[in-house]
Amino acid sequence: MQNGKINAPYSTNTQIKGVSDDYGEELQRWIHSHLYYPMEAVQAGEEGPASVHVEVDRDGRVTKVRLTGQSGSYYLDAAATGIFRNAQLPPVPPDMQGDTFPIDLTINYILIRR
């Protein structure tokens, strides 16, 4: 999905670790509004899980992004990290302690075959 429009028949399953449940739900909404399935990966029939480590500051600005688990597809890995580069995520809730927040997530790209 890119800009709210499906560009390929696919499904994703995102798992987020390191944040409160409420903030995790906000992040899920943000991720799903920015997530896309690269056409190069669709055309090649590529799918799989890509794991990413993201660090954000209290304002939700992404300060670090790194791939921690490869999907086996250059395009899927690039898409999974690319949505976070220089991104502005939702601000961190006041009840979460600290100045920076590590978030670990896995995006499982799945093509729907009919």
PDB file of N, CA and C in Angstrom:
ATOM      1  N   MET A   1       0.845  -1.162   0.000  1.00  0.00           N
ATOM      2  CA  MET A   1       0.000   0.000   0.000  1.00  0.00           C
ATOM      3  C   MET A   1       0.894   1.230   0.000  1.00  0.00           C
ATOM      4  N   GLN A   2       0.578   2.186  -0.825  1.00  0.00           N
ATOM      5  CA  GLN A   2       1.323   3.430  -0.858  1.00  0.00           C
ATOM      6  C   GLN A   2       0.312   4.559  -0.916  1.00  0.00           C
ATOM      7  N   ASN A   3       0.422   5.482   0.035  1.00  0.00           N
ATOM      8  CA  ASN A   3      -0.517   6.594   0.118  1.00  0.00           C
ATOM      9  C   ASN A   3      -1.964   6.116   0.171  1.00  0.00           C
ATOM     10  N   GLY A   4      -2.189   5.036   0.913  1.00  0.00           N
ATOM     11  CA  GLY A   4      -3.532   4.522   1.114  1.00  0.00           C
ATOM     12  C   GLY A   4      -4.089   3.713  -0.032  1.00  0.00           C
ATOM     13  N   LYS A   5      -3.299   3.478  -1.100  1.00  0.00           N
ATOM     14  CA  LYS A   5      -3.797   2.723  -2.244  1.00  0.00           C
ATOM     15  C   LYS A   5      -2.999   1.443  -2.407  1.00  0.00           C
ATOM     16  N   ILE A   6      -3.690   0.370  -2.654  1.00  0.00           N
ATOM     17  CA  ILE A   6      -3.017  -0.913  -2.844  1.00  0.00           C
ATOM     18  C   ILE A   6      -2.352  -0.917  -4.209  1.00  0.00           C
ATOM     19  N   ASN A   7      -1.052  -1.216  -4.240  1.00  0.00           N
ATOM     20  CA  ASN A   7      -0.349  -1.291  -5.513  1.00  0.00           C
ATOM     21  C   ASN A   7      -0.024  -2.729  -5.895  1.00  0.00           C
ATOM     22  N   ALA A   8      -0.426  -3.681  -5.079  1.00  0.00           N
ATOM     23  CA  ALA A   8      -0.237  -5.097  -5.378  1.00  0.00           C
ATOM     24  C   ALA A   8      -1.087  -5.886  -4.387  1.00  0.00           C
ATOM     25  N   PRO A   9      -1.534  -7.076  -4.781  1.00  0.00           N
ATOM     26  CA  PRO A   9      -2.294  -7.889  -3.825  1.00  0.00           C
ATOM     27  C   PRO A   9      -1.349  -8.507  -2.798  1.00  0.00           C
ATOM     28  N   TYR A  10      -1.371  -7.968  -1.588  1.00  0.00           N
ATOM     29  CA  TYR A  10      -0.469  -8.471  -0.561  1.00  0.00           C
ATOM     30  C   TYR A  10      -1.082  -8.282   0.811  1.00  0.00           C
ATOM     31  N   SER A  11      -0.437  -8.911   1.759  1.00  0.00           N
ATOM     32  CA  SER A  11      -0.819  -8.786   3.158  1.00  0.00           C
ATOM     33  C   SER A  11       0.460  -8.584   3.942  1.00  0.00           C
ATOM     34  N   THR A  12       0.353  -7.927   5.089  1.00  0.00           N
ATOM     35  CA  THR A  12       1.513  -7.808   5.966  1.00  0.00           C
ATOM     36  C   THR A  12       1.084  -8.115   7.382  1.00  0.00           C
ATOM     37  N   ASN A  13       2.037  -8.570   8.132  1.00  0.00           N
ATOM     38  CA  ASN A  13       1.829  -8.824   9.552  1.00  0.00           C
ATOM     39  C   ASN A  13       3.014  -8.174  10.247  1.00  0.00           C
ATOM     40  N   THR A  14       2.742  -7.158  11.067  1.00  0.00           N
ATOM     41  CA  THR A  14       3.817  -6.417  11.712  1.00  0.00           C
ATOM     42  C   THR A  14       3.818  -6.709  13.199  1.00  0.00           C
ATOM     43  N   GLN A  15       4.981  -7.039  13.726  1.00  0.00           N
ATOM     44  CA  GLN A  15       5.141  -7.253  15.166  1.00  0.00           C
ATOM     45  C   GLN A  15       6.087  -6.190  15.689  1.00  0.00           C
ATOM     46  N   ILE A  16       5.664  -5.505  16.772  1.00  0.00           N
ATOM     47  CA  ILE A  16       6.463  -4.422  17.343  1.00  0.00           C
ATOM     48  C   ILE A  16       6.812  -4.768  18.781  1.00  0.00           C
ATOM     49  N   LYS A  17       8.083  -4.567  19.130  1.00  0.00           N
ATOM     50  CA  LYS A  17       8.535  -4.813  20.503  1.00  0.00           C
ATOM     51  C   LYS A  17       9.231  -3.577  21.045  1.00  0.00           C
ATOM     52  N   GLY A  18       9.126  -3.354  22.349  1.00  0.00           N
ATOM     53  CA  GLY A  18       9.870  -2.284  22.993  1.00  0.00           C
ATOM     54  C   GLY A  18       9.050  -1.065  23.353  1.00  0.00           C
ATOM     55  N   VAL A  19       7.725  -1.113  23.112  1.00  0.00           N
ATOM     56  CA  VAL A  19       6.894   0.053  23.429  1.00  0.00           C
ATOM     57  C   VAL A  19       5.616  -0.389  24.146  1.00  0.00           C
ATOM     58  N   SER A  20       4.912   0.578  24.727  1.00  0.00           N
ATOM     59  CA  SER A  20       3.647   0.281  25.391  1.00  0.00           C
ATOM     60  C   SER A  20       2.607  -0.140  24.352  1.00  0.00           C
ATOM     61  N   ASP A  21       1.555  -0.808  24.810  1.00  0.00           N
ATOM     62  CA  ASP A  21       0.508  -1.275  23.896  1.00  0.00           C
ATOM     63  C   ASP A  21      -0.149  -0.116  23.144  1.00  0.00           C
ATOM     64  N   ASP A  22      -0.458   0.971  23.861  1.00  0.00           N
ATOM     65  CA  ASP A  22      -1.111   2.114  23.220  1.00  0.00           C
ATOM     66  C   ASP A  22      -0.227   2.728  22.142  1.00  0.00           C
ATOM     67  N   TYR A  23       1.048   2.923  22.468  1.00  0.00           N
ATOM     68  CA  TYR A  23       1.961   3.501  21.489  1.00  0.00           C
ATOM     69  C   TYR A  23       2.181   2.514  20.337  1.00  0.00           C
ATOM     70  N   GLY A  24       2.207   1.235  20.652  1.00  0.00           N
ATOM     71  CA  GLY A  24       2.338   0.205  19.617  1.00  0.00           C
ATOM     72  C   GLY A  24       1.200   0.277  18.608  1.00  0.00           C
ATOM     73  N   GLU A  25      -0.008   0.545  19.081  1.00  0.00           N
ATOM     74  CA  GLU A  25      -1.158   0.677  18.178  1.00  0.00           C
ATOM     75  C   GLU A  25      -1.015   1.908  17.289  1.00  0.00           C
ATOM     76  N   GLU A  26      -0.519   3.016  17.867  1.00  0.00           N
ATOM     77  CA  GLU A  26      -0.272   4.221  17.057  1.00  0.00           C
ATOM     78  C   GLU A  26       0.778   3.943  15.988  1.00  0.00           C
ATOM     79  N   LEU A  27       1.836   3.229  16.376  1.00  0.00           N
ATOM     80  CA  LEU A  27       2.888   2.893  15.418  1.00  0.00           C
ATOM     81  C   LEU A  27       2.352   1.988  14.314  1.00  0.00           C
ATOM     82  N   GLN A  28       1.503   1.034  14.686  1.00  0.00           N
ATOM     83  CA  GLN A  28       0.896   0.145  13.676  1.00  0.00           C
ATOM     84  C   GLN A  28       0.142   0.962  12.636  1.00  0.00           C
ATOM     85  N   ARG A  29      -0.654   1.926  13.100  1.00  0.00           N
ATOM     86  CA  ARG A  29      -1.417   2.764  12.164  1.00  0.00           C
ATOM     87  C   ARG A  29      -0.467   3.558  11.261  1.00  0.00           C
ATOM     88  N   TRP A  30       0.596   4.124  11.857  1.00  0.00           N
ATOM     89  CA  TRP A  30       1.554   4.900  11.075  1.00  0.00           C
ATOM     90  C   TRP A  30       2.229   4.008  10.030  1.00  0.00           C
ATOM     91  N   ILE A  31       2.687   2.837  10.458  1.00  0.00           N
ATOM     92  CA  ILE A  31       3.376   1.913   9.546  1.00  0.00           C
ATOM     93  C   ILE A  31       2.454   1.526   8.394  1.00  0.00           C
ATOM     94  N   HIS A  32       1.224   1.173   8.702  1.00  0.00           N
ATOM     95  CA  HIS A  32       0.319   0.729   7.636  1.00  0.00           C
ATOM     96  C   HIS A  32      -0.076   1.858   6.692  1.00  0.00           C
ATOM     97  N   SER A  33       0.005   3.097   7.137  1.00  0.00           N
ATOM     98  CA  SER A  33      -0.289   4.211   6.233  1.00  0.00           C
ATOM     99  C   SER A  33       0.918   4.562   5.353  1.00  0.00           C
ATOM    100  N   HIS A  34       2.113   4.093   5.707  1.00  0.00           N
ATOM    101  CA  HIS A  34       3.323   4.389   4.943  1.00  0.00           C
ATOM    102  C   HIS A  34       3.912   3.162   4.222  1.00  0.00           C
ATOM    103  N   LEU A  35       3.429   2.002   4.555  1.00  0.00           N
ATOM    104  CA  LEU A  35       3.978   0.758   4.025  1.00  0.00           C
ATOM    105  C   LEU A  35       3.614   0.568   2.556  1.00  0.00           C
ATOM    106  N   TYR A  36       4.517   0.000   1.812  1.00  0.00           N
ATOM    107  CA  TYR A  36       4.235  -0.352   0.422  1.00  0.00           C
ATOM    108  C   TYR A  36       4.990  -1.629   0.072  1.00  0.00           C
ATOM    109  N   TYR A  37       4.521  -2.279  -0.966  1.00  0.00           N
ATOM    110  CA  TYR A  37       5.147  -3.500  -1.467  1.00  0.00           C
ATOM    111  C   TYR A  37       5.813  -3.125  -2.790  1.00  0.00           C
ATOM    112  N   PRO A  38       7.129  -3.144  -2.862  1.00  0.00           N
ATOM    113  CA  PRO A  38       7.814  -2.708  -4.084  1.00  0.00           C
ATOM    114  C   PRO A  38       7.404  -3.545  -5.298  1.00  0.00           C
ATOM    115  N   MET A  39       7.126  -2.853  -6.401  1.00  0.00           N
ATOM    116  CA  MET A  39       6.695  -3.557  -7.612  1.00  0.00           C
ATOM    117  C   MET A  39       7.753  -4.537  -8.111  1.00  0.00           C
ATOM    118  N   GLU A  40       9.030  -4.214  -7.908  1.00  0.00           N
ATOM    119  CA  GLU A  40      10.102  -5.136  -8.330  1.00  0.00           C
ATOM    120  C   GLU A  40       9.993  -6.466  -7.582  1.00  0.00           C
ATOM    121  N   ALA A  41       9.637  -6.395  -6.301  1.00  0.00           N
ATOM    122  CA  ALA A  41       9.479  -7.613  -5.501  1.00  0.00           C
ATOM    123  C   ALA A  41       8.224  -8.373  -5.927  1.00  0.00           C
ATOM    124  N   VAL A  42       7.161  -7.649  -6.246  1.00  0.00           N
ATOM    125  CA  VAL A  42       5.930  -8.288  -6.725  1.00  0.00           C
ATOM    126  C   VAL A  42       6.222  -9.041  -8.018  1.00  0.00           C
ATOM    127  N   GLN A  43       6.866  -8.366  -8.959  1.00  0.00           N
ATOM    128  CA  GLN A  43       7.156  -8.976 -10.261  1.00  0.00           C
ATOM    129  C   GLN A  43       8.050 -10.200 -10.140  1.00  0.00           C
ATOM    130  N   ALA A  44       8.942 -10.206  -9.150  1.00  0.00           N
ATOM    131  CA  ALA A  44       9.845 -11.341  -8.943  1.00  0.00           C
ATOM    132  C   ALA A  44       9.229 -12.401  -8.029  1.00  0.00           C
ATOM    133  N   GLY A  45       8.037 -12.136  -7.494  1.00  0.00           N
ATOM    134  CA  GLY A  45       7.384 -13.098  -6.601  1.00  0.00           C
ATOM    135  C   GLY A  45       8.060 -13.197  -5.248  1.00  0.00           C
ATOM    136  N   GLU A  46       8.709 -12.118  -4.812  1.00  0.00           N
ATOM    137  CA  GLU A  46       9.463 -12.138  -3.556  1.00  0.00           C
ATOM    138  C   GLU A  46       8.570 -11.780  -2.372  1.00  0.00           C
ATOM    139  N   GLU A  47       8.762 -12.516  -1.301  1.00  0.00           N
ATOM    140  CA  GLU A  47       8.041 -12.259  -0.059  1.00  0.00           C
ATOM    141  C   GLU A  47       8.888 -12.733   1.110  1.00  0.00           C
ATOM    142  N   GLY A  48       8.500 -12.342   2.325  1.00  0.00           N
ATOM    143  CA  GLY A  48       9.229 -12.778   3.502  1.00  0.00           C
ATOM    144  C   GLY A  48       9.293 -11.701   4.562  1.00  0.00           C
ATOM    145  N   PRO A  49       9.799 -12.069   5.742  1.00  0.00           N
ATOM    146  CA  PRO A  49       9.881 -11.120   6.855  1.00  0.00           C
ATOM    147  C   PRO A  49      11.179 -10.320   6.834  1.00  0.00           C
ATOM    148  N   ALA A  50      11.052  -9.011   7.049  1.00  0.00           N
ATOM    149  CA  ALA A  50      12.201  -8.128   7.198  1.00  0.00           C
ATOM    150  C   ALA A  50      12.133  -7.523   8.596  1.00  0.00           C
ATOM    151  N   SER A  51      13.201  -7.655   9.366  1.00  0.00           N
ATOM    152  CA  SER A  51      13.235  -7.115  10.726  1.00  0.00           C
ATOM    153  C   SER A  51      14.077  -5.850  10.753  1.00  0.00           C
ATOM    154  N   VAL A  52      13.584  -4.858  11.499  1.00  0.00           N
ATOM    155  CA  VAL A  52      14.211  -3.544  11.528  1.00  0.00           C
ATOM    156  C   VAL A  52      14.329  -3.068  12.974  1.00  0.00           C
ATOM    157  N   HIS A  53      15.459  -2.434  13.286  1.00  0.00           N
ATOM    158  CA  HIS A  53      15.654  -1.773  14.575  1.00  0.00           C
ATOM    159  C   HIS A  53      15.591  -0.276  14.305  1.00  0.00           C
ATOM    160  N   VAL A  54      14.690   0.417  15.021  1.00  0.00           N
ATOM    161  CA  VAL A  54      14.490   1.849  14.846  1.00  0.00           C
ATOM    162  C   VAL A  54      14.664   2.514  16.201  1.00  0.00           C
ATOM    163  N   GLU A  55      15.325   3.662  16.214  1.00  0.00           N
ATOM    164  CA  GLU A  55      15.402   4.454  17.441  1.00  0.00           C
ATOM    165  C   GLU A  55      14.751   5.799  17.173  1.00  0.00           C
ATOM    166  N   VAL A  56      13.903   6.221  18.118  1.00  0.00           N
ATOM    167  CA  VAL A  56      13.211   7.500  17.986  1.00  0.00           C
ATOM    168  C   VAL A  56      13.472   8.351  19.218  1.00  0.00           C
ATOM    169  N   ASP A  57      13.381   9.678  19.026  1.00  0.00           N
ATOM    170  CA  ASP A  57      13.484  10.562  20.183  1.00  0.00           C
ATOM    171  C   ASP A  57      12.074  10.813  20.725  1.00  0.00           C
ATOM    172  N   ARG A  58      11.984  11.561  21.778  1.00  0.00           N
ATOM    173  CA  ARG A  58      10.696  11.788  22.451  1.00  0.00           C
ATOM    174  C   ARG A  58       9.657  12.404  21.511  1.00  0.00           C
ATOM    175  N   ASP A  59      10.115  13.220  20.540  1.00  0.00           N
ATOM    176  CA  ASP A  59       9.190  13.859  19.600  1.00  0.00           C
ATOM    177  C   ASP A  59       8.749  12.926  18.471  1.00  0.00           C
ATOM    178  N   GLY A  60       9.309  11.718  18.427  1.00  0.00           N
ATOM    179  CA  GLY A  60       8.954  10.758  17.387  1.00  0.00           C
ATOM    180  C   GLY A  60       9.850  10.813  16.165  1.00  0.00           C
ATOM    181  N   ARG A  61      10.898  11.633  16.198  1.00  0.00           N
ATOM    182  CA  ARG A  61      11.836  11.681  15.075  1.00  0.00           C
ATOM    183  C   ARG A  61      12.722  10.442  15.087  1.00  0.00           C
ATOM    184  N   VAL A  62      12.847   9.813  13.943  1.00  0.00           N
ATOM    185  CA  VAL A  62      13.700   8.633  13.823  1.00  0.00           C
ATOM    186  C   VAL A  62      15.153   9.097  13.779  1.00  0.00           C
ATOM    187  N   THR A  63      15.967   8.546  14.702  1.00  0.00           N
ATOM    188  CA  THR A  63      17.379   8.908  14.765  1.00  0.00           C
ATOM    189  C   THR A  63      18.290   7.813  14.217  1.00  0.00           C
ATOM    190  N   LYS A  64      17.813   6.568  14.198  1.00  0.00           N
ATOM    191  CA  LYS A  64      18.590   5.443  13.652  1.00  0.00           C
ATOM    192  C   LYS A  64      17.646   4.422  13.057  1.00  0.00           C
ATOM    193  N   VAL A  65      18.104   3.787  11.984  1.00  0.00           N
ATOM    194  CA  VAL A  65      17.378   2.684  11.353  1.00  0.00           C
ATOM    195  C   VAL A  65      18.412   1.670  10.900  1.00  0.00           C
ATOM    196  N   ARG A  66      18.166   0.407  11.207  1.00  0.00           N
ATOM    197  CA  ARG A  66      19.063  -0.621  10.666  1.00  0.00           C
ATOM    198  C   ARG A  66      18.304  -1.925  10.503  1.00  0.00           C
ATOM    199  N   LEU A  67      18.646  -2.628   9.457  1.00  0.00           N
ATOM    200  CA  LEU A  67      18.057  -3.925   9.163  1.00  0.00           C
ATOM    201  C   LEU A  67      18.681  -4.958  10.091  1.00  0.00           C
ATOM    202  N   THR A  68      17.868  -5.711  10.800  1.00  0.00           N
ATOM    203  CA  THR A  68      18.393  -6.726  11.721  1.00  0.00           C
ATOM    204  C   THR A  68      18.079  -8.146  11.264  1.00  0.00           C
ATOM    205  N   GLY A  69      17.183  -8.273  10.307  1.00  0.00           N
ATOM    206  CA  GLY A  69      16.853  -9.585   9.761  1.00  0.00           C
ATOM    207  C   GLY A  69      16.420  -9.449   8.319  1.00  0.00           C
ATOM    208  N   GLN A  70      17.130 -10.098   7.414  1.00  0.00           N
ATOM    209  CA  GLN A  70      16.861  -9.963   5.990  1.00  0.00           C
ATOM    210  C   GLN A  70      15.722 -10.862   5.529  1.00  0.00           C
ATOM    211  N   SER A  71      14.957 -10.339   4.584  1.00  0.00           N
ATOM    212  CA  SER A  71      13.839 -11.086   4.015  1.00  0.00           C
ATOM    213  C   SER A  71      14.290 -12.025   2.909  1.00  0.00           C
ATOM    214  N   GLY A  72      15.474 -11.775   2.363  1.00  0.00           N
ATOM    215  CA  GLY A  72      15.933 -12.522   1.199  1.00  0.00           C
ATOM    216  C   GLY A  72      15.692 -11.742  -0.086  1.00  0.00           C
ATOM    217  N   SER A  73      15.070 -10.563   0.039  1.00  0.00           N
ATOM    218  CA  SER A  73      14.810  -9.702  -1.106  1.00  0.00           C
ATOM    219  C   SER A  73      15.403  -8.325  -0.835  1.00  0.00           C
ATOM    220  N   TYR A  74      16.269  -7.880  -1.724  1.00  0.00           N
ATOM    221  CA  TYR A  74      16.830  -6.539  -1.595  1.00  0.00           C
ATOM    222  C   TYR A  74      15.712  -5.495  -1.545  1.00  0.00           C
ATOM    223  N   TYR A  75      14.703  -5.647  -2.394  1.00  0.00           N
ATOM    224  CA  TYR A  75      13.635  -4.653  -2.498  1.00  0.00           C
ATOM    225  C   TYR A  75      12.765  -4.600  -1.248  1.00  0.00           C
ATOM    226  N   LEU A  76      12.454  -5.741  -0.671  1.00  0.00           N
ATOM    227  CA  LEU A  76      11.646  -5.756   0.554  1.00  0.00           C
ATOM    228  C   LEU A  76      12.435  -5.186   1.726  1.00  0.00           C
ATOM    229  N   ASP A  77      13.719  -5.550   1.816  1.00  0.00           N
ATOM    230  CA  ASP A  77      14.554  -5.002   2.893  1.00  0.00           C
ATOM    231  C   ASP A  77      14.675  -3.484   2.773  1.00  0.00           C
ATOM    232  N   ALA A  78      14.858  -2.999   1.538  1.00  0.00           N
ATOM    233  CA  ALA A  78      14.970  -1.558   1.315  1.00  0.00           C
ATOM    234  C   ALA A  78      13.664  -0.850   1.652  1.00  0.00           C
ATOM    235  N   ALA A  79      12.545  -1.461   1.333  1.00  0.00           N
ATOM    236  CA  ALA A  79      11.244  -0.860   1.649  1.00  0.00           C
ATOM    237  C   ALA A  79      11.019  -0.817   3.154  1.00  0.00           C
ATOM    238  N   ALA A  80      11.375  -1.897   3.842  1.00  0.00           N
ATOM    239  CA  ALA A  80      11.166  -1.974   5.295  1.00  0.00           C
ATOM    240  C   ALA A  80      11.991  -0.932   6.042  1.00  0.00           C
ATOM    241  N   THR A  81      13.199  -0.680   5.600  1.00  0.00           N
ATOM    242  CA  THR A  81      14.021   0.339   6.259  1.00  0.00           C
ATOM    243  C   THR A  81      13.695   1.729   5.723  1.00  0.00           C
ATOM    244  N   GLY A  82      13.373   1.815   4.446  1.00  0.00           N
ATOM    245  CA  GLY A  82      13.138   3.101   3.802  1.00  0.00           C
ATOM    246  C   GLY A  82      11.991   3.895   4.382  1.00  0.00           C
ATOM    247  N   ILE A  83      10.946   3.225   4.829  1.00  0.00           N
ATOM    248  CA  ILE A  83       9.805   3.992   5.365  1.00  0.00           C
ATOM    249  C   ILE A  83      10.175   4.726   6.650  1.00  0.00           C
ATOM    250  N   PHE A  84      11.256   4.306   7.301  1.00  0.00           N
ATOM    251  CA  PHE A  84      11.653   4.942   8.562  1.00  0.00           C
ATOM    252  C   PHE A  84      12.755   5.991   8.407  1.00  0.00           C
ATOM    253  N   ARG A  85      13.435   6.020   7.285  1.00  0.00           N
ATOM    254  CA  ARG A  85      14.534   6.975   7.107  1.00  0.00           C
ATOM    255  C   ARG A  85      14.006   8.409   7.129  1.00  0.00           C
ATOM    256  N   ASN A  86      14.572   9.211   8.049  1.00  0.00           N
ATOM    257  CA  ASN A  86      14.176  10.617   8.216  1.00  0.00           C
ATOM    258  C   ASN A  86      12.683  10.782   8.474  1.00  0.00           C
ATOM    259  N   ALA A  87      12.071   9.779   9.081  1.00  0.00           N
ATOM    260  CA  ALA A  87      10.628   9.799   9.308  1.00  0.00           C
ATOM    261  C   ALA A  87      10.264  10.502  10.612  1.00  0.00           C
ATOM    262  N   GLN A  88       9.025  10.932  10.654  1.00  0.00           N
ATOM    263  CA  GLN A  88       8.446  11.529  11.852  1.00  0.00           C
ATOM    264  C   GLN A  88       7.318  10.602  12.305  1.00  0.00           C
ATOM    265  N   LEU A  89       7.576   9.834  13.356  1.00  0.00           N
ATOM    266  CA  LEU A  89       6.572   8.938  13.921  1.00  0.00           C
ATOM    267  C   LEU A  89       5.732   9.712  14.931  1.00  0.00           C
ATOM    268  N   PRO A  90       4.657   9.112  15.412  1.00  0.00           N
ATOM    269  CA  PRO A  90       3.881   9.786  16.456  1.00  0.00           C
ATOM    270  C   PRO A  90       4.759  10.059  17.678  1.00  0.00           C
ATOM    271  N   PRO A  91       4.543  11.197  18.364  1.00  0.00           N
ATOM    272  CA  PRO A  91       5.329  11.499  19.568  1.00  0.00           C
ATOM    273  C   PRO A  91       5.165  10.406  20.622  1.00  0.00           C
ATOM    274  N   VAL A  92       6.200  10.196  21.406  1.00  0.00           N
ATOM    275  CA  VAL A  92       6.186   9.174  22.451  1.00  0.00           C
ATOM    276  C   VAL A  92       5.317   9.668  23.611  1.00  0.00           C
ATOM    277  N   PRO A  93       4.443   8.810  24.158  1.00  0.00           N
ATOM    278  CA  PRO A  93       3.587   9.223  25.266  1.00  0.00           C
ATOM    279  C   PRO A  93       4.406   9.632  26.496  1.00  0.00           C
ATOM    280  N   PRO A  94       3.889  10.572  27.287  1.00  0.00           N
ATOM    281  CA  PRO A  94       4.617  11.069  28.459  1.00  0.00           C
ATOM    282  C   PRO A  94       4.923   9.993  29.504  1.00  0.00           C
ATOM    283  N   ASP A  95       4.113   8.918  29.547  1.00  0.00           N
ATOM    284  CA  ASP A  95       4.334   7.883  30.562  1.00  0.00           C
ATOM    285  C   ASP A  95       5.516   6.970  30.250  1.00  0.00           C
ATOM    286  N   MET A  96       6.069   7.051  29.030  1.00  0.00           N
ATOM    287  CA  MET A  96       7.253   6.264  28.684  1.00  0.00           C
ATOM    288  C   MET A  96       8.492   7.051  29.097  1.00  0.00           C
ATOM    289  N   GLN A  97       9.360   6.413  29.872  1.00  0.00           N
ATOM    290  CA  GLN A  97      10.544   7.063  30.427  1.00  0.00           C
ATOM    291  C   GLN A  97      11.710   7.029  29.447  1.00  0.00           C
ATOM    292  N   GLY A  98      12.479   8.131  29.407  1.00  0.00           N
ATOM    293  CA  GLY A  98      13.692   8.171  28.603  1.00  0.00           C
ATOM    294  C   GLY A  98      13.659   9.262  27.560  1.00  0.00           C
ATOM    295  N   ASP A  99      14.799   9.418  26.896  1.00  0.00           N
ATOM    296  CA  ASP A  99      14.928  10.421  25.840  1.00  0.00           C
ATOM    297  C   ASP A  99      14.936   9.795  24.456  1.00  0.00           C
ATOM    298  N   THR A 100      15.429   8.542  24.353  1.00  0.00           N
ATOM    299  CA  THR A 100      15.409   7.811  23.094  1.00  0.00           C
ATOM    300  C   THR A 100      14.767   6.454  23.346  1.00  0.00           C
ATOM    301  N   PHE A 101      14.160   5.919  22.298  1.00  0.00           N
ATOM    302  CA  PHE A 101      13.374   4.701  22.454  1.00  0.00           C
ATOM    303  C   PHE A 101      13.696   3.726  21.336  1.00  0.00           C
ATOM    304  N   PRO A 102      14.215   2.541  21.691  1.00  0.00           N
ATOM    305  CA  PRO A 102      14.491   1.521  20.682  1.00  0.00           C
ATOM    306  C   PRO A 102      13.212   0.753  20.366  1.00  0.00           C
ATOM    307  N   ILE A 103      12.971   0.549  19.090  1.00  0.00           N
ATOM    308  CA  ILE A 103      11.801  -0.205  18.644  1.00  0.00           C
ATOM    309  C   ILE A 103      12.293  -1.288  17.701  1.00  0.00           C
ATOM    310  N   ASP A 104      11.913  -2.510  17.965  1.00  0.00           N
ATOM    311  CA  ASP A 104      12.252  -3.620  17.081  1.00  0.00           C
ATOM    312  C   ASP A 104      10.968  -4.125  16.451  1.00  0.00           C
ATOM    313  N   LEU A 105      10.978  -4.261  15.139  1.00  0.00           N
ATOM    314  CA  LEU A 105       9.771  -4.728  14.478  1.00  0.00           C
ATOM    315  C   LEU A 105      10.101  -5.615  13.307  1.00  0.00           C
ATOM    316  N   THR A 106       9.139  -6.450  12.967  1.00  0.00           N
ATOM    317  CA  THR A 106       9.251  -7.328  11.814  1.00  0.00           C
ATOM    318  C   THR A 106       8.044  -7.093  10.926  1.00  0.00           C
ATOM    319  N   ILE A 107       8.315  -6.839   9.658  1.00  0.00           N
ATOM    320  CA  ILE A 107       7.253  -6.698   8.669  1.00  0.00           C
ATOM    321  C   ILE A 107       7.318  -7.939   7.797  1.00  0.00           C
ATOM    322  N   ASN A 108       6.243  -8.711   7.792  1.00  0.00           N
ATOM    323  CA  ASN A 108       6.198  -9.934   7.002  1.00  0.00           C
ATOM    324  C   ASN A 108       5.411  -9.656   5.727  1.00  0.00           C
ATOM    325  N   TYR A 109       6.128  -9.535   4.622  1.00  0.00           N
ATOM    326  CA  TYR A 109       5.510  -9.282   3.322  1.00  0.00           C
ATOM    327  C   TYR A 109       4.994 -10.594   2.743  1.00  0.00           C
ATOM    328  N   ILE A 110       3.717 -10.619   2.370  1.00  0.00           N
ATOM    329  CA  ILE A 110       3.092 -11.836   1.857  1.00  0.00           C
ATOM    330  C   ILE A 110       2.310 -11.495   0.600  1.00  0.00           C
ATOM    331  N   LEU A 111       2.655 -12.094  -0.527  1.00  0.00           N
ATOM    332  CA  LEU A 111       1.887 -11.912  -1.751  1.00  0.00           C
ATOM    333  C   LEU A 111       0.656 -12.804  -1.696  1.00  0.00           C
ATOM    334  N   ILE A 112      -0.443 -12.292  -2.170  1.00  0.00           N
ATOM    335  CA  ILE A 112      -1.674 -13.090  -2.217  1.00  0.00           C
ATOM    336  C   ILE A 112      -1.762 -13.675  -3.624  1.00  0.00           C
ATOM    337  N   ARG A 113      -1.720 -14.979  -3.684  1.00  0.00           N
ATOM    338  CA  ARG A 113      -1.770 -15.678  -4.975  1.00  0.00           C
ATOM    339  C   ARG A 113      -3.166 -16.258  -5.164  1.00  0.00           C
ATOM    340  N   ARG A 114      -3.714 -16.023  -6.310  1.00  0.00           N
ATOM    341  CA  ARG A 114      -5.084 -16.524  -6.575  1.00  0.00           C
ATOM    342  C   ARG A 114      -5.071 -17.562  -7.637  1.00  0.00           C
TER     343      ARG A 114
END
